[in-house]
Short mmCIF file of C-alpha atoms in Angstrom, two decimals:
data_model
loop_
_atom_site.label_atom_id
_atom_site.label_comp_id
_atom_site.label_asym_id
_atom_site.label_seq_id
_atom_site.Cartn_x
_atom_site.Cartn_y
_atom_site.Cartn_z
CA MET A 1 107.45 149.98 36.89
CA LYS A 2 103.67 149.46 36.77
CA ALA A 3 103.26 153.14 37.48
CA LEU A 4 105.38 154.05 34.54
CA LYS A 5 103.66 151.68 32.26
CA TYR A 6 100.17 153.24 33.41
CA ILE A 7 101.43 156.80 32.66
CA LEU A 8 102.90 155.70 29.22
CA PHE A 9 99.56 154.04 28.60
CA VAL A 10 97.42 157.04 29.60
CA LEU A 11 99.81 159.24 27.40
CA LEU A 12 99.26 156.89 24.45
CA ILE A 13 95.48 157.15 25.07
CA LEU A 14 95.74 161.00 24.94
CA ILE A 15 97.88 161.04 21.93
CA ILE A 16 95.46 158.72 19.99
CA GLY A 17 92.67 160.91 21.28
CA LEU A 18 94.32 163.98 20.08
CA ALA A 19 94.88 162.50 16.72
CA ILE A 20 91.55 161.46 16.39
CA TYR A 21 90.36 164.83 17.43
CA ILE A 22 92.63 166.63 14.96
CA ALA A 23 91.63 164.15 12.25
CA VAL A 24 87.85 164.73 12.62
CA GLN A 25 88.32 168.40 12.04
CA PRO A 26 86.54 169.64 8.79
CA ASN A 27 88.56 169.00 5.60
CA SER A 28 87.88 172.31 4.00
CA PHE A 29 87.08 175.90 5.17
CA ASP A 30 85.06 178.61 3.32
CA PHE A 31 83.92 182.05 4.74
CA LYS A 32 83.72 185.77 3.60
CA ARG A 33 83.23 189.20 4.99
CA SER A 34 81.44 192.17 3.19
CA ARG A 35 81.33 195.82 3.63
CA ILE A 36 79.84 198.80 1.93
CA VAL A 37 82.80 200.99 0.62
CA GLU A 38 81.78 204.75 -0.11
CA ALA A 39 83.54 204.87 -3.29
CA PRO A 40 82.90 203.87 -6.90
CA ALA A 41 83.78 200.23 -7.73
CA PRO A 42 86.71 200.97 -9.96
CA VAL A 43 88.44 203.10 -7.26
CA VAL A 44 88.26 200.21 -4.64
CA PHE A 45 89.03 197.55 -7.44
CA ASN A 46 92.31 199.45 -8.47
CA LEU A 47 93.38 199.54 -4.80
CA VAL A 48 92.95 195.67 -4.47
CA ASN A 49 94.21 194.89 -7.80
CA ASP A 50 97.68 196.47 -7.07
CA TYR A 51 99.65 194.59 -4.53
CA LYS A 52 101.85 197.75 -3.83
CA ALA A 53 98.77 199.25 -2.24
CA TRP A 54 98.13 196.31 -0.01
CA PRO A 55 100.46 197.60 2.79
CA ARG A 56 98.05 200.52 3.00
CA PHE A 57 95.03 198.44 4.02
CA SER A 58 96.46 194.77 4.84
CA PRO A 59 95.63 194.14 8.54
CA TRP A 60 98.68 191.76 8.73
CA MET A 61 101.17 194.37 7.67
CA GLU A 62 99.84 196.70 10.13
CA GLN A 63 101.00 194.36 12.72
CA GLU A 64 104.61 194.20 11.25
CA LYS A 65 105.26 197.29 9.26
CA ASP A 66 108.87 196.40 8.87
CA ALA A 67 108.27 192.91 7.20
CA ASN A 68 110.41 192.44 4.10
CA LEU A 69 108.06 192.55 0.79
CA THR A 70 109.14 191.60 -2.58
CA TYR A 71 107.14 192.36 -5.70
CA GLY A 72 107.01 190.31 -8.78
CA ASP A 73 107.53 191.75 -12.34
CA LYS A 74 103.66 192.50 -12.40
CA THR A 75 102.05 194.15 -9.33
CA SER A 76 98.60 194.36 -10.70
CA GLY A 77 96.33 192.41 -12.96
CA GLU A 78 96.47 188.66 -14.00
CA GLY A 79 99.87 187.17 -13.16
CA ALA A 80 100.78 189.75 -10.52
CA SER A 81 102.43 188.57 -7.42
CA TYR A 82 104.36 189.53 -4.18
CA SER A 83 105.93 187.58 -1.39
CA TRP A 84 106.68 188.54 2.14
CA GLU A 85 108.84 187.70 5.13
CA GLY A 86 108.88 188.68 8.78
CA GLU A 87 109.06 187.66 12.35
CA ILE A 88 105.43 187.93 13.08
CA LEU A 89 104.20 187.18 9.60
CA GLY A 90 106.20 184.30 8.68
CA LYS A 91 107.05 183.79 5.03
CA GLY A 92 104.64 183.46 2.17
CA ASN A 93 103.33 184.72 -1.21
CA MET A 94 100.27 185.69 -3.27
CA GLN A 95 99.58 185.45 -7.07
CA THR A 96 96.57 186.90 -8.86
CA GLU A 97 94.92 184.17 -10.98
CA SER A 98 92.09 185.92 -12.86
CA VAL A 99 90.65 189.39 -13.08
CA VAL A 100 87.35 190.77 -14.14
CA SER A 101 87.63 194.49 -14.36
CA ASN A 102 85.75 196.18 -11.64
CA GLU A 103 84.06 193.19 -10.85
CA SER A 104 86.21 190.21 -9.24
CA ILE A 105 89.63 189.32 -8.52
CA GLU A 106 90.81 185.64 -7.79
CA GLN A 107 94.15 184.97 -5.90
CA ASP A 108 96.06 182.18 -4.51
CA ILE A 109 97.87 182.78 -1.16
CA ASN A 110 100.71 180.39 0.05
CA PHE A 111 102.02 180.09 3.54
CA ILE A 112 105.56 178.68 3.78
CA GLU A 113 106.46 179.49 7.35
CA PRO A 114 105.54 178.74 10.28
CA PHE A 115 103.85 175.84 8.42
CA GLU A 116 102.89 175.17 4.62
CA SER A 117 99.52 175.72 3.33
CA SER A 118 97.51 177.37 0.47
CA SER A 119 94.12 179.03 0.30
CA ASP A 120 92.06 180.67 -2.38
CA ILE A 121 91.04 184.50 -2.19
CA LYS A 122 88.03 185.91 -4.14
CA TRP A 123 87.21 189.63 -4.00
CA THR A 124 83.91 190.89 -5.61
CA PHE A 125 82.83 194.47 -6.23
CA GLU A 126 79.00 195.19 -6.48
CA PRO A 127 77.75 198.68 -7.09
CA SER A 128 75.39 199.79 -4.35
CA GLU A 129 73.42 202.98 -3.42
CA LYS A 130 76.10 204.34 -1.14
CA GLY A 131 79.14 203.06 -3.13
CA THR A 132 80.48 199.52 -3.49
CA LYS A 133 79.66 196.39 -1.77
CA VAL A 134 83.10 194.63 -1.38
CA THR A 135 83.15 190.95 -0.45
CA TRP A 136 86.54 189.32 0.58
CA ALA A 137 86.11 185.65 0.68
CA MET A 138 88.75 182.65 1.58
CA SER A 139 88.46 179.09 1.17
CA GLY A 140 90.81 175.89 0.87
CA LYS A 141 91.59 172.27 2.15
CA GLN A 142 92.75 171.60 5.48
CA ASP A 143 95.64 169.07 5.56
CA PHE A 144 96.84 167.38 8.95
CA MET A 145 99.03 170.39 9.88
CA THR A 146 96.24 172.76 9.23
CA LYS A 147 93.76 170.83 11.31
CA MET A 148 96.35 170.85 14.01
CA TYR A 149 96.38 174.45 14.12
CA VAL A 150 92.64 174.96 14.15
CA ALA A 151 92.22 172.25 16.77
CA PHE A 152 94.13 174.44 19.15
CA ALA A 153 93.48 177.95 17.74
CA GLY A 154 89.99 177.56 16.69
CA PRO A 155 88.59 177.55 13.16
CA ILE A 156 90.16 179.76 10.50
CA GLU A 157 87.15 181.89 10.20
CA LYS A 158 87.36 182.49 13.85
CA THR A 159 90.75 183.64 13.81
CA THR A 160 91.11 185.40 10.41
CA GLY A 161 87.50 186.69 9.95
CA PRO A 162 88.16 189.63 12.25
CA ASP A 163 91.30 190.50 10.05
CA PHE A 164 89.22 190.62 7.01
CA GLU A 165 86.80 192.95 8.80
CA ARG A 166 89.66 195.32 9.75
CA GLY A 167 91.29 195.02 6.42
CA LEU A 168 87.89 196.27 4.72
CA PHE A 169 87.50 199.10 7.19
CA LYS A 170 90.85 200.37 6.35
CA LEU A 171 90.16 199.89 2.55
CA ASP A 172 87.08 202.05 2.90
CA SER A 173 88.94 204.59 4.95
CA ILE A 174 91.87 204.83 2.33
CA ALA A 175 89.51 204.76 -0.77
CA THR A 176 87.48 207.77 0.51
CA ALA A 177 90.64 209.50 1.46
CA ASP A 178 92.17 209.10 -1.87
CA MET A 179 89.05 210.65 -3.44
CA LYS A 180 89.53 213.77 -1.44
CA LYS A 181 93.10 214.57 -2.55
CA TYR A 182 93.65 217.52 -4.60
CA GLU A 183 96.27 219.85 -6.02
CA ILE A 184 96.03 223.48 -7.06
CA ASN A 185 98.82 225.05 -9.52
CA VAL A 186 98.59 228.63 -10.72
CA GLU A 187 100.83 228.48 -13.82
CA GLY A 188 100.80 232.25 -14.48
CA VAL A 189 100.11 234.42 -17.25
CA THR A 190 99.41 232.83 -20.64
CA GLN A 191 97.61 233.46 -23.88
CA HIS A 192 94.19 231.78 -24.40
CA SER A 193 93.73 231.12 -28.13
CA GLY A 194 89.98 231.90 -28.15
CA GLY A 195 87.75 230.30 -30.91
CA TYR A 196 84.26 229.48 -31.78
CA TYR A 197 81.87 227.58 -29.69
CA ILE A 198 78.04 226.65 -29.10
CA TYR A 199 76.43 227.51 -25.90
CA SER A 200 73.35 227.66 -23.71
CA SER A 201 73.03 230.00 -20.92
CA THR A 202 71.10 230.02 -17.69
CA SER A 203 70.96 231.30 -14.27
CA ALA A 204 70.83 229.55 -10.90
CA LYS A 205 71.14 229.63 -7.21
CA MET A 206 74.81 228.78 -6.22
CA ASP A 207 73.61 225.72 -4.30
CA ASP A 208 71.99 224.37 -7.63
CA PHE A 209 75.01 225.12 -9.74
CA LYS A 210 76.17 221.53 -10.01
CA VAL A 211 72.63 220.33 -10.94
CA LYS A 212 72.10 223.07 -13.67
CA LEU A 213 75.49 222.36 -15.04
CA ALA A 214 74.90 218.53 -15.23
CA GLU A 215 71.49 219.36 -17.03
CA LEU A 216 72.71 221.80 -19.45
CA MET A 217 76.25 220.70 -20.58
CA PRO A 218 75.07 217.14 -21.92
CA LYS A 219 72.19 219.26 -23.80
CA VAL A 220 74.93 221.32 -25.62
CA GLY A 221 77.20 218.24 -26.23
CA GLY A 222 74.12 216.22 -27.34
CA PHE A 223 73.35 219.06 -30.02
CA ALA A 224 76.89 218.92 -31.29
CA SER A 225 76.95 215.06 -31.63
CA ALA A 226 73.21 214.89 -33.15
CA ASN A 227 74.26 217.57 -35.91
CA ASN A 228 77.84 216.17 -36.55
CA ILE A 229 79.49 219.27 -35.38
CA THR A 230 83.32 218.85 -34.98
CA VAL A 231 84.24 219.47 -31.44
CA ALA A 232 87.71 221.49 -31.14
CA GLY A 233 88.42 220.87 -27.48
CA ASN A 234 87.08 220.36 -23.99
CA PRO A 235 83.95 221.59 -22.82
CA PHE A 236 83.89 224.65 -20.66
CA VAL A 237 81.85 227.17 -18.62
CA ILE A 238 81.74 230.87 -19.21
CA TYR A 239 80.92 232.80 -15.92
CA HIS A 240 79.04 235.97 -16.55
CA LYS A 241 78.11 236.86 -13.05
CA TRP A 242 79.02 235.26 -9.59
CA ASP A 243 76.96 237.01 -6.93
CA VAL A 244 77.90 235.73 -3.66
CA GLU A 245 75.87 238.30 -1.66
CA ASN A 246 72.58 237.13 -3.50
CA ASN A 247 73.62 233.60 -3.99
CA ALA A 248 73.22 233.70 -7.62
CA VAL A 249 75.22 232.70 -10.80
CA ILE A 250 74.87 233.25 -14.32
CA PHE A 251 76.82 231.13 -16.77
CA SER A 252 77.04 229.52 -20.11
CA CYS A 253 77.72 225.74 -20.94
CA CYS A 254 79.96 225.72 -24.03
CA ILE A 255 81.35 223.24 -26.57
CA PRO A 256 84.34 224.46 -28.65
CA THR A 257 83.89 224.16 -32.42
CA THR A 258 86.30 224.27 -35.44
CA THR A 259 84.24 226.91 -37.19
CA GLN A 260 81.23 229.25 -36.83
CA VAL A 261 77.94 227.25 -36.38
CA ILE A 262 74.70 228.49 -37.30
CA THR A 263 72.08 226.96 -35.05
CA SER A 264 68.37 226.53 -35.56
CA GLU A 265 67.40 226.02 -31.93
CA GLY A 266 66.71 228.98 -29.81
CA ASP A 267 68.39 228.02 -26.72
CA ILE A 268 71.65 226.69 -28.53
CA LEU A 269 73.57 229.67 -29.73
CA THR A 270 76.87 230.20 -31.30
CA GLY A 271 79.70 232.51 -29.87
CA GLN A 272 83.30 233.58 -30.46
CA LEU A 273 86.02 234.07 -28.02
CA LYS A 274 88.72 236.47 -29.20
CA PRO A 275 92.29 235.66 -28.00
CA PHE A 276 92.91 236.97 -24.56
CA LYS A 277 95.65 237.33 -21.89
CA ALA A 278 94.76 235.22 -18.76
CA VAL A 279 96.12 233.76 -15.52
CA LYS A 280 95.92 229.93 -15.91
CA THR A 281 95.20 227.62 -12.98
CA ILE A 282 94.96 223.91 -12.91
CA LEU A 283 92.94 221.89 -10.22
CA LYS A 284 93.68 218.21 -9.92
CA GLY A 285 90.76 217.05 -7.90
CA ASP A 286 86.94 216.95 -7.31
CA TYR A 287 84.99 220.03 -8.44
CA GLU A 288 84.15 220.74 -4.77
CA TYR A 289 87.59 222.44 -4.71
CA LEU A 290 86.86 224.66 -7.57
CA ARG A 291 86.30 227.72 -5.42
CA LYS A 292 89.62 227.29 -3.73
CA ALA A 293 91.14 227.19 -7.21
CA TRP A 294 89.50 230.52 -8.25
CA GLU A 295 90.61 232.03 -4.86
CA LYS A 296 94.15 231.16 -5.68
CA ALA A 297 93.81 232.61 -9.11
CA MET A 298 92.54 235.85 -7.88
CA ASP A 299 95.23 235.91 -5.17
CA TYR A 300 97.85 235.47 -7.89
CA VAL A 301 96.44 238.44 -9.71
CA LYS A 302 96.31 240.75 -6.66
CA THR A 303 100.07 239.68 -5.62
CA ASN A 304 101.39 240.28 -9.16
CA ASP A 305 99.70 243.79 -9.62
CA LEU A 306 97.57 242.52 -12.40
CA ASN A 307 94.22 243.88 -13.47
CA GLU A 308 90.93 242.08 -14.26
CA PRO A 309 88.95 244.03 -16.95
CA GLU A 310 85.35 245.08 -15.86
CA THR A 311 83.80 242.67 -18.17
CA GLY A 312 86.84 240.28 -18.25
CA ILE A 313 86.36 236.60 -19.22
CA SER A 314 86.36 233.96 -16.61
CA ILE A 315 86.32 230.11 -17.87
CA GLU A 316 86.37 226.72 -16.33
CA SER A 317 87.63 224.14 -18.81
CA TYR A 318 86.86 220.36 -17.82
CA VAL A 319 89.76 218.46 -19.20
CA SER A 320 88.59 215.06 -17.73
CA ASP A 321 85.45 213.19 -18.28
CA PRO A 322 83.99 211.99 -14.93
CA MET A 323 82.26 208.97 -16.98
CA MET A 324 85.86 207.73 -17.98
CA ILE A 325 87.69 208.74 -14.74
CA PRO A 326 85.78 207.47 -11.73
CA ASN A 327 88.24 208.90 -8.98
CA PRO A 328 87.63 212.72 -8.80
CA ALA A 329 91.17 213.00 -7.30
CA ASN A 330 92.34 212.55 -10.85
CA TRP A 331 90.03 215.00 -12.50
CA LEU A 332 91.64 217.96 -14.24
CA THR A 333 90.20 221.41 -14.70
CA GLU A 334 91.80 224.53 -16.19
CA ILE A 335 90.75 227.89 -15.10
CA TYR A 336 91.45 230.98 -17.25
CA LEU A 337 90.92 234.54 -15.54
CA GLU A 338 91.24 237.45 -17.79
CA VAL A 339 93.90 240.07 -17.12
CA GLU A 340 95.30 243.11 -18.53
#
């Protein structure tokens, strides 16, 4: 009997000691992880802001891909929400509380099973030399049940920090992969309407083409703006010579106008395209895939027994403004290759 009392006394001491140990655990937690993602801030922000994109980078959904996900009426922006339920993930939900476009997102995350708790999530997106510094932070209060969990499993930062690191790694991977996506569609023979345009011409090594284009096109566009010239469409390039053997290209940067413009600057001239028949090809993606688009256009010409005039017109029309659309996978470029 005395032995039983002794055992019960020892158990009571252990229980009291354990309760004290649990009680003295921190009342709150706060940690964060950061990573440089090689993508513009809007690209990364849009992924994090849309809960339907979370299965692609969430480290927890990676552990249980068959978990049941339910989305709210909104999946992005303030008021967006989603919930999950699974054998490994348990049960919970998340809501977006506030959003500063391309800068920050604040969210509430609530765990229902295996035990109830809630935390605050904050994302920040800061431009850097190599892309965007993305910071994923988590903070919250620790009630008794949470303290019991960390008493045995370790601090939440210790158990969750590696998941944040894994999630940021996956976010970097999918953001850069998304920017490399492209589509090329040869629409076939069409009629280009032609029209007036102002332009400036130059020659360059092929390797320097992008740099020259970036210098010249704003100059022509700036001339149109400074002189209140009505622009009639998308800026475009006319290729006069593409000499692969000598690594040289001669081209003109053009801005379409509604009427003929008489210019006073020697390097800004006016021109006119007569209507012409052309094979039209559309590239959706980064400009680095333009060569592939041109190759497909020329293959179409050969396959369909069409002829290119000796002095035929070759045009790239830039439908999208990269300054307005940060993800190059969404840039649209129209190619017109004159045929007979």
